[in-house]
Short mmCIF file of C-alpha atoms and ligand atoms in Angstrom, two decimals:
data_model
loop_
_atom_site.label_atom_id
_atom_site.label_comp_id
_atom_site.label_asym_id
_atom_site.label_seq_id
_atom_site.Cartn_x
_atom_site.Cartn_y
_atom_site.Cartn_z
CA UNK A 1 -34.80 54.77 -72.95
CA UNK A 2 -31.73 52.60 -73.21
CA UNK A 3 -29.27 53.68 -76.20
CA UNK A 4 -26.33 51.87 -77.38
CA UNK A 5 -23.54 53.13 -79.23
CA UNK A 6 -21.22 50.43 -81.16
CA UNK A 7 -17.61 51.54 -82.18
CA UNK A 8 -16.13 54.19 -80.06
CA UNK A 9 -13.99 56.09 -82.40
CA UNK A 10 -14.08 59.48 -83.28
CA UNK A 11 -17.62 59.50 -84.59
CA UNK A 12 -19.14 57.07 -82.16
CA UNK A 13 -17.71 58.81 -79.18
CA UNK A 14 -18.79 62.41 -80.18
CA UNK A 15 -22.11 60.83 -81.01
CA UNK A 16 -21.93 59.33 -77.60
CA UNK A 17 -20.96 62.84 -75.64
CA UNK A 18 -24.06 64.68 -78.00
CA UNK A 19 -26.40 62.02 -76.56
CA UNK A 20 -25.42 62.65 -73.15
CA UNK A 21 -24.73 65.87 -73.30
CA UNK A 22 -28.96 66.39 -74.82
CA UNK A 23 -30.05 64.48 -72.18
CA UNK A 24 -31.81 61.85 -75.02
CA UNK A 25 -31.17 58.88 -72.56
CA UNK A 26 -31.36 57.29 -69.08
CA UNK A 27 -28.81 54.66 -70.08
CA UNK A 28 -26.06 54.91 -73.13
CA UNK A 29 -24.09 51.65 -73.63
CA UNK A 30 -20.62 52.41 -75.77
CA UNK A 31 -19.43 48.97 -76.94
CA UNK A 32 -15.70 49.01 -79.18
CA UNK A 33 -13.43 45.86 -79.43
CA UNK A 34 -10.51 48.27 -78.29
CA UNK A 35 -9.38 47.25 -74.70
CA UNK A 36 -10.67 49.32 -72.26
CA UNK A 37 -11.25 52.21 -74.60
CA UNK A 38 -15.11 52.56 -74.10
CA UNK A 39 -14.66 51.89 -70.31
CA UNK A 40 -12.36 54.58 -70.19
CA UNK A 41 -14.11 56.76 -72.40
CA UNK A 42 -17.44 56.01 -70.86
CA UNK A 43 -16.47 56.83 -67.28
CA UNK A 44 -15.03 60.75 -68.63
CA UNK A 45 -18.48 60.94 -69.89
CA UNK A 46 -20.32 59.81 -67.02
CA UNK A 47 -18.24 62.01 -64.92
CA UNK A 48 -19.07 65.13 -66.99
CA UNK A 49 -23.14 64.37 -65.93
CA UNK A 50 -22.90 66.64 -62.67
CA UNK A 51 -21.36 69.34 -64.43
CA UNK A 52 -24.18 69.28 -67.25
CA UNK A 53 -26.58 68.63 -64.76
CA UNK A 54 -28.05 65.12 -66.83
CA UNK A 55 -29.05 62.09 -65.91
CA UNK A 56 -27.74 59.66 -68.21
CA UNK A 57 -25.59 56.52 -67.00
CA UNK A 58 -22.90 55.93 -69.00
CA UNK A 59 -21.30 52.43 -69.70
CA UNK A 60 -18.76 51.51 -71.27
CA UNK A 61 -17.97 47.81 -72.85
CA UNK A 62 -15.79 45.70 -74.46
CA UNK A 63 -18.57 43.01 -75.15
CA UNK A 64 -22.78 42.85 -75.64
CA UNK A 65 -24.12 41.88 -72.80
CA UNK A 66 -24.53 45.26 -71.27
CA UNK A 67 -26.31 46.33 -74.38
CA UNK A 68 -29.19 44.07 -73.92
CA UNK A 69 -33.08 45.69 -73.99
CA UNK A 70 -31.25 48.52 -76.06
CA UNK A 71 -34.09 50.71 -77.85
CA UNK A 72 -31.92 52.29 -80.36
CA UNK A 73 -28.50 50.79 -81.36
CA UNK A 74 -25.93 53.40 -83.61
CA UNK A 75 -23.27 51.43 -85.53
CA UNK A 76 -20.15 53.40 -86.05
CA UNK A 77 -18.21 50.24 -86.31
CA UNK A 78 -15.48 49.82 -89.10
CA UNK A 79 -12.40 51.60 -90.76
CA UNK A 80 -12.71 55.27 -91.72
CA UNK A 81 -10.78 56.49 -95.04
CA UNK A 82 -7.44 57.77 -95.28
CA UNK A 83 -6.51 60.47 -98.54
CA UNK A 84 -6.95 58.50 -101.87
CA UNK A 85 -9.51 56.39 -100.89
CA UNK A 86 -12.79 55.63 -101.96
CA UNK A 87 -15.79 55.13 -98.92
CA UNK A 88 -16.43 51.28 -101.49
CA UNK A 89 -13.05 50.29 -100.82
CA UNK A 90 -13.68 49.96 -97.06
CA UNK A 91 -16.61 47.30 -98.09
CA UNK A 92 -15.46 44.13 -97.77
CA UNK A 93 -13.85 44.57 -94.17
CA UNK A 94 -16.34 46.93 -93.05
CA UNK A 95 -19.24 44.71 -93.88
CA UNK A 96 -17.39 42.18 -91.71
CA UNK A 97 -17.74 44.55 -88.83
CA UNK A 98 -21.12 45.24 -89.22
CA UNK A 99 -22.34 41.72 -89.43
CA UNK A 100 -20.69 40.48 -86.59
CA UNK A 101 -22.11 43.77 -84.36
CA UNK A 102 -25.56 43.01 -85.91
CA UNK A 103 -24.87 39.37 -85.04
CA UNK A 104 -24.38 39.93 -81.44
CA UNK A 105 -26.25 43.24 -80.76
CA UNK A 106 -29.88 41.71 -82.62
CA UNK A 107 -30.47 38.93 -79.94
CA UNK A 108 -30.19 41.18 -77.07
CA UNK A 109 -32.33 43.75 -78.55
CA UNK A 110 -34.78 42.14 -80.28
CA UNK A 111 -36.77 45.28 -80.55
CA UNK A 112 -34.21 48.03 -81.28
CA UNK A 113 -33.93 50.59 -84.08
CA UNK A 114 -30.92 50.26 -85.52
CA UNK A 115 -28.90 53.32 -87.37
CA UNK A 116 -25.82 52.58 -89.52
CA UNK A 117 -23.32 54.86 -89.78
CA UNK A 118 -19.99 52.93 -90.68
CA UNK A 119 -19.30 52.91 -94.74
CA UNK A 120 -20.17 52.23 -97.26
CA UNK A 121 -23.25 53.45 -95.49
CA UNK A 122 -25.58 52.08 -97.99
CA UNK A 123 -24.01 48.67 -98.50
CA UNK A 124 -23.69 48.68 -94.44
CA UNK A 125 -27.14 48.94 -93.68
CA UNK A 126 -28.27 46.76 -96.22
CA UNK A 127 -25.99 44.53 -94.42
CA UNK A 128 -27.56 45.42 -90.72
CA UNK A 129 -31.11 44.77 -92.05
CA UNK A 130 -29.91 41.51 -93.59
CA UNK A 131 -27.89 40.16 -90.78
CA UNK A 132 -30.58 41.10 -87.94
CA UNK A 133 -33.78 39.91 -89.74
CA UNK A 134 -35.30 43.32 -88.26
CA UNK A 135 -38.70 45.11 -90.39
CA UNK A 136 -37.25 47.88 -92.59
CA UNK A 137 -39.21 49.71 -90.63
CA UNK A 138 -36.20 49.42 -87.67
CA UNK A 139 -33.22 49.65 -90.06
CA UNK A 140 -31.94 52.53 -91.62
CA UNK A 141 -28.65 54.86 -92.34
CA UNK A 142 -27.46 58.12 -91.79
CA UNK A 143 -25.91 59.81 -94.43
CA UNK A 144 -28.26 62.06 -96.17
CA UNK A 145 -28.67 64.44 -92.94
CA UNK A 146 -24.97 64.86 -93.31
CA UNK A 147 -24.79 65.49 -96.86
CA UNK A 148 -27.50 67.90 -96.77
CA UNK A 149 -25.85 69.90 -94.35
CA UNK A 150 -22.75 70.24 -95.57
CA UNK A 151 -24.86 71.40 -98.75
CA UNK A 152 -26.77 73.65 -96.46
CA UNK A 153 -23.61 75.39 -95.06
CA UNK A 154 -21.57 75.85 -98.24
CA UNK A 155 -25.22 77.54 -100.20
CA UNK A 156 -25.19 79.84 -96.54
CA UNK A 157 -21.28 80.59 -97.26
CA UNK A 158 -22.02 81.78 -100.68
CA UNK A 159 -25.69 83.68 -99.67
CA UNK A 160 -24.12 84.94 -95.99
CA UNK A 161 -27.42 84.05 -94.96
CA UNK A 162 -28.25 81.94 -92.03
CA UNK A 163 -28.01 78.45 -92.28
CA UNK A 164 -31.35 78.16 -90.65
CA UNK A 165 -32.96 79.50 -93.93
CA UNK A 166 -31.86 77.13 -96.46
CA UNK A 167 -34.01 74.42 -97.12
CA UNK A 168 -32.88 71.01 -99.15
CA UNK A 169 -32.33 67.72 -99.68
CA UNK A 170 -29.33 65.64 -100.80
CA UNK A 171 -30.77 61.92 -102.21
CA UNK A 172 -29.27 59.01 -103.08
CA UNK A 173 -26.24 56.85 -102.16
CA UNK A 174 -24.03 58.21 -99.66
CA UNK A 175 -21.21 58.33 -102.79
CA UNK A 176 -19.02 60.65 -105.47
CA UNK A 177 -23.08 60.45 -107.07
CA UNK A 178 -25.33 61.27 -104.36
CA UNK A 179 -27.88 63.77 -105.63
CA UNK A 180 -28.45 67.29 -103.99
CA UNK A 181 -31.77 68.46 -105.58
CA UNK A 182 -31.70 72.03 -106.36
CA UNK A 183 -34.89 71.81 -107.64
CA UNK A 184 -36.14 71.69 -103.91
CA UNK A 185 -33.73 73.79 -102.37
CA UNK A 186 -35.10 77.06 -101.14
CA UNK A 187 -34.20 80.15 -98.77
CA UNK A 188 -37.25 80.83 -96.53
CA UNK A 189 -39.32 79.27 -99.51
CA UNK A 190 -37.59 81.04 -102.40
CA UNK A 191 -36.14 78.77 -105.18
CA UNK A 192 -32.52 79.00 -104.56
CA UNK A 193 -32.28 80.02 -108.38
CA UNK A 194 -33.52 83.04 -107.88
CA UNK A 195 -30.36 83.62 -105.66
CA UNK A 196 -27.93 81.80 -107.63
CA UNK A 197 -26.68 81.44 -111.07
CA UNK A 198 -26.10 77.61 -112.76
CA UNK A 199 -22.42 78.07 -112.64
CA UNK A 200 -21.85 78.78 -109.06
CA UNK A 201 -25.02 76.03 -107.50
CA UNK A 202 -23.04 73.13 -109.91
CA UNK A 203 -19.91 74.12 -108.15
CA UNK A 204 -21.72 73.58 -104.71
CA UNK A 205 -23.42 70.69 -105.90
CA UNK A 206 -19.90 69.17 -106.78
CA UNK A 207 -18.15 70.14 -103.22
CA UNK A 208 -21.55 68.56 -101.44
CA UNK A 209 -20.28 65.53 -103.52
CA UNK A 210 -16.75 65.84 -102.45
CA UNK A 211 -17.54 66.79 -98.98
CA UNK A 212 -16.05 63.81 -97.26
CA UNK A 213 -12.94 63.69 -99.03
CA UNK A 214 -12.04 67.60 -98.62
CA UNK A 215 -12.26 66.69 -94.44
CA UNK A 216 -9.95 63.76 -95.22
CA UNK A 217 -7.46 65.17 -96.94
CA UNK A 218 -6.86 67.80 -94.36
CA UNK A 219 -7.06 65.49 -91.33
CA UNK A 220 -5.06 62.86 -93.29
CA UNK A 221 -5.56 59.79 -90.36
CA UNK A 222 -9.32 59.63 -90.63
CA UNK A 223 -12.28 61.02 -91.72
CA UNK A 224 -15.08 64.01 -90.72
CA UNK A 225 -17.10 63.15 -87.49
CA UNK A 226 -18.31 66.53 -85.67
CA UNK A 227 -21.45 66.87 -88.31
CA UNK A 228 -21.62 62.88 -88.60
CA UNK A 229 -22.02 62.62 -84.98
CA UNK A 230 -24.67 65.51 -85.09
CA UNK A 231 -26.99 63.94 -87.81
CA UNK A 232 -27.16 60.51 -86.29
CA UNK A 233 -28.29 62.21 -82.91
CA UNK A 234 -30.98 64.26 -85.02
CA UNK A 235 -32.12 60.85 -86.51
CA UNK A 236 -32.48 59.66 -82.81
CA UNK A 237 -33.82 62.15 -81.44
CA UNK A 238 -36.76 62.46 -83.55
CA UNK A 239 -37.13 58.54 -82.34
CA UNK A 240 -36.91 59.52 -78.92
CA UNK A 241 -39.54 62.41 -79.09
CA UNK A 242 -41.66 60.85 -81.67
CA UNK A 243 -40.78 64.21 -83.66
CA UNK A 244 -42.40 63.28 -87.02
CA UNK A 245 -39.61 64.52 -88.16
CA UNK A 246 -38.81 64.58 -92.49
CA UNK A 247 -35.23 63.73 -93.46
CA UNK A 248 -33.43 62.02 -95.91
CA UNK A 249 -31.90 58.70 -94.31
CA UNK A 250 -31.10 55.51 -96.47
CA UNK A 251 -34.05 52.95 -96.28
CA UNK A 252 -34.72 49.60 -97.19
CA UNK A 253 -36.51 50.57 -101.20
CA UNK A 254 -39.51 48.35 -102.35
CA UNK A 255 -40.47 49.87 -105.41
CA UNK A 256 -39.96 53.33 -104.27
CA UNK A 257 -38.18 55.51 -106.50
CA UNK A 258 -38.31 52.52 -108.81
CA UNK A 259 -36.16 51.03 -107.03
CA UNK A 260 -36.00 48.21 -105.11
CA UNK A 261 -34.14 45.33 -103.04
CA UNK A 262 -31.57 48.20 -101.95
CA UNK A 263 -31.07 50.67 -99.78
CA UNK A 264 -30.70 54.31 -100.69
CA UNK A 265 -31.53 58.04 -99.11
CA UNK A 266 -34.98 59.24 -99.62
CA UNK A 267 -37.09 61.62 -97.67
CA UNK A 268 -38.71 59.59 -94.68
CA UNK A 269 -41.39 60.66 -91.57
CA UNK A 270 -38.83 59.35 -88.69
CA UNK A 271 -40.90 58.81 -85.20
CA UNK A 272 -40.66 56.54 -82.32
CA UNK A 273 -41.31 53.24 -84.40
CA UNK A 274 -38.72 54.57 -87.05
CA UNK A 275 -39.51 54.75 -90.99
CA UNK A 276 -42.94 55.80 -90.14
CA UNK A 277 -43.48 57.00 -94.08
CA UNK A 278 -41.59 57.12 -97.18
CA UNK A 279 -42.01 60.11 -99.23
CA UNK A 280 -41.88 60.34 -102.86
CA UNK A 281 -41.15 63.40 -104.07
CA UNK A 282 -41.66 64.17 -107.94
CA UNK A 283 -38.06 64.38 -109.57
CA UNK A 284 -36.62 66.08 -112.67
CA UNK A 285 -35.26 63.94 -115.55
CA UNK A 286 -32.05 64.95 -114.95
CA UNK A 287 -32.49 64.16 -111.22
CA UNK A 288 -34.31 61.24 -111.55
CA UNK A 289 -31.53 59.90 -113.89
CA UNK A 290 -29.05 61.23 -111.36
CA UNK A 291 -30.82 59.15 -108.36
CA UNK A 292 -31.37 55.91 -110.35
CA UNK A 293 -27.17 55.95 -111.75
CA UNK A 294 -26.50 56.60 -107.61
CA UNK A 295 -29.20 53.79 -106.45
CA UNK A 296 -27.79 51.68 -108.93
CA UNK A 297 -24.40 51.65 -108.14
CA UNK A 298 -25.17 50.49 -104.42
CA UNK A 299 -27.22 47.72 -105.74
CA UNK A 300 -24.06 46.66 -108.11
CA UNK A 301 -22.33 47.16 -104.96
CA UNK A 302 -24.97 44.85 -102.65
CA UNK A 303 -24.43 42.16 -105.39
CA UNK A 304 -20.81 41.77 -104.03
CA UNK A 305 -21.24 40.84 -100.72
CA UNK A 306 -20.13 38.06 -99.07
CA UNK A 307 -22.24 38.39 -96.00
O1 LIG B 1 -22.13 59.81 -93.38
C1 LIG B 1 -21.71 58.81 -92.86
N1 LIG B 1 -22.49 57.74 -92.75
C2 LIG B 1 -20.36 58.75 -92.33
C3 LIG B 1 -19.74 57.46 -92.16
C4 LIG B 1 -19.68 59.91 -91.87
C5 LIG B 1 -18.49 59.80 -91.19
C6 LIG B 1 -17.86 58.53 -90.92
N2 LIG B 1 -18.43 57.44 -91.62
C7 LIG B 1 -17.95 56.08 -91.33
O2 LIG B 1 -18.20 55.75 -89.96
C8 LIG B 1 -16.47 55.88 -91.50
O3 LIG B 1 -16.13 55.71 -92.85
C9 LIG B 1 -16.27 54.61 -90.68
O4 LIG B 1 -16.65 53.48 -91.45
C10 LIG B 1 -17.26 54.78 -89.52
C11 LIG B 1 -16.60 55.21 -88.22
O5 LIG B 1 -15.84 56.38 -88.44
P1 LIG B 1 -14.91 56.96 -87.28
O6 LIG B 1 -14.35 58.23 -87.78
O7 LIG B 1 -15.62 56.92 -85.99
O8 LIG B 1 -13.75 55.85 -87.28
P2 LIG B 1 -12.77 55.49 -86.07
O9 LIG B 1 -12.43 56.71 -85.29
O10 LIG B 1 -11.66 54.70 -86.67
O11 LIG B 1 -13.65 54.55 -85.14
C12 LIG B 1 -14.11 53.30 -85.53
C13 LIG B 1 -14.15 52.44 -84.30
C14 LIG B 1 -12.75 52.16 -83.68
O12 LIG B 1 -12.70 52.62 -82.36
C15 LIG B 1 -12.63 50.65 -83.77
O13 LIG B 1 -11.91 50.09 -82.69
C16 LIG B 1 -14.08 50.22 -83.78
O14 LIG B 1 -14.73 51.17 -84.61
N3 LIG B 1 -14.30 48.87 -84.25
C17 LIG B 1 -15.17 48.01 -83.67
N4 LIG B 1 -16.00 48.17 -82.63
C18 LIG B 1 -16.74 47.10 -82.27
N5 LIG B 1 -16.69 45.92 -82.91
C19 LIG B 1 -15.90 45.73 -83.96
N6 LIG B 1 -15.86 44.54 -84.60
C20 LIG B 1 -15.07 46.81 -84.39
N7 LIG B 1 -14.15 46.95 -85.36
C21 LIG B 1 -13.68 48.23 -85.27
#
């Protein structure tokens, strides 16, 4: 198993030490344009092996070759936001980024998965599957594990129940509209309206929406990346052990959802040859009106691109 890691920035890098630190890989490649950065970052992690007791060689890079025969390839590429800005305003020099990594990272690794994480993380991997010419099957984006958790933690704050309990899913674009589905979200099986009232669950479904920006605004010179960097190594870690596992990641959409020629989070069986299955899961008319405003606005969004 040969992983490579592209940007190696805040989230990239913690992604990197996760991987490493798991034991998920024989070889992790961490590729940024910044001088030496990776290289030096790369060698601290490589160093830290004998202390964690893994086996993983770490390499760090300034360019592609070393990536090539990668099995999995993470894009964290791109600009982060600062307070007061949106994640569509980093599109047009984001999608850049993420062309020219897919440009030089598809050749070498012909067979790779790849998972996009830079934003606008819809728009992004849209652009990743575009640029490499891969099946949708090998392209997709993290951003609904994220948004799920952070919707998982703040129903555990309000319940002081373990995290571990609460079910749900967060669909959509990763955007101000994504759609947390309280119709689906459960403790332990029991409809979370039973815990609940309407007033409280819409204010948690608003600060799931507003997650990002509350971590901005109180780091100020970036964004969040301790949970990013944990849900892209759950999405490759159910690669690496075939796990089977369902979670919502943004996929290539051919008529699903009624959607279709975008990308946008759904629930998905993730295994070792990637979107193994895309679920379709009955939604209410409010949701379903919800999901189709969010799906649409990354399509309006697609429609810009100058790729
Ligand atoms: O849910 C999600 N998908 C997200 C997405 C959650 C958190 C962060 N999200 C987005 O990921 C964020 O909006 C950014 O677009 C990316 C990366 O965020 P990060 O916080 O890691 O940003 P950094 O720390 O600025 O790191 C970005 C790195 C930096 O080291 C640059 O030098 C590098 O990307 N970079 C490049 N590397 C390789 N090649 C090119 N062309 C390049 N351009 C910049």
């Amino acid at each position: 198993m040969k992983i490579t890691v592209v940007g190696g920035g805040n989230v990239g890098a913690t992604c990197a030490h996760i991987l490493v630190s798991k034991n998920l890989t024989n070889e992790l490649v961490l590729v940024d344009i910044v001088e030496g950065m990776p290289m030096g970052k790369a060698l601290d992690m490589y160093e830290s092996t004998p202390i964690e007791g893994n086996d993983t060689k770490v390499v760090g890079a300034n360019g592609y070759d070393e990536t090539a025969g990668s099995d999995i390839v993470v894009i964290t590429a791109g600009l982060a936001r600062k307070p007061g800005m949106t994640r569509e305003q980093l599109q047009e020099t984001n999608a850049q980024i993420v062309k020219e990594v897919t440009q030089q990272v598809a050749p070498r690794s012909p067979n790779a998965i790849l998972i996009v994480v830079s934003n606008p993380l819809d728009v992004m991997t849209y652009v990743a599957w575009k640029v490499s010419g891969f099946p949708r099957e090998r392209v997709m984006g993290m951003a609904g594990i994220l948004d799920t958790a952070r919707y998982r933690t703040f129903l555990s704050m309000a319940l002081g129940v373990s995290v571990k309990d609460i079910q749900a899913l967060v669909l959509g674009g990763h955007g101000d509209s994504m759609v947390p589905l309280v119709s689906y979200t459960t403790v332990s099986g029991v409809p979370i309206t039973h815990f609940l009232d309407k007033p409280t669950l819409d204010a948690i479904v608003k600060r799931t929406r507003d997650g990002g920006i509350e971590i901005v605004n109180f780091l100020k010179t970036g964004s969040a990346y301790y949970a990013p960097a944990s849900a892209a190594v759950e999405m490759v870690e159910a690669i690496v052990k075939d796990k089977k596992r369902i979670l919502p990641c943004a996929v290539y959409l051919q008529g699903e959802y009624g959607m279709s020629d975008t990308f946008s989070g759904v629930p998905i069986k993730l295994g070792k040859k990637g979107v193994e299955q895309i679920i379709q899961v009955p939604l209410t008319p409010e949701e379903k009106a919800a999901f189709e405003k969010s799906a649409g606005e990354v399509k309006a969004n697609i429609a810009k691109l100058a790729i």
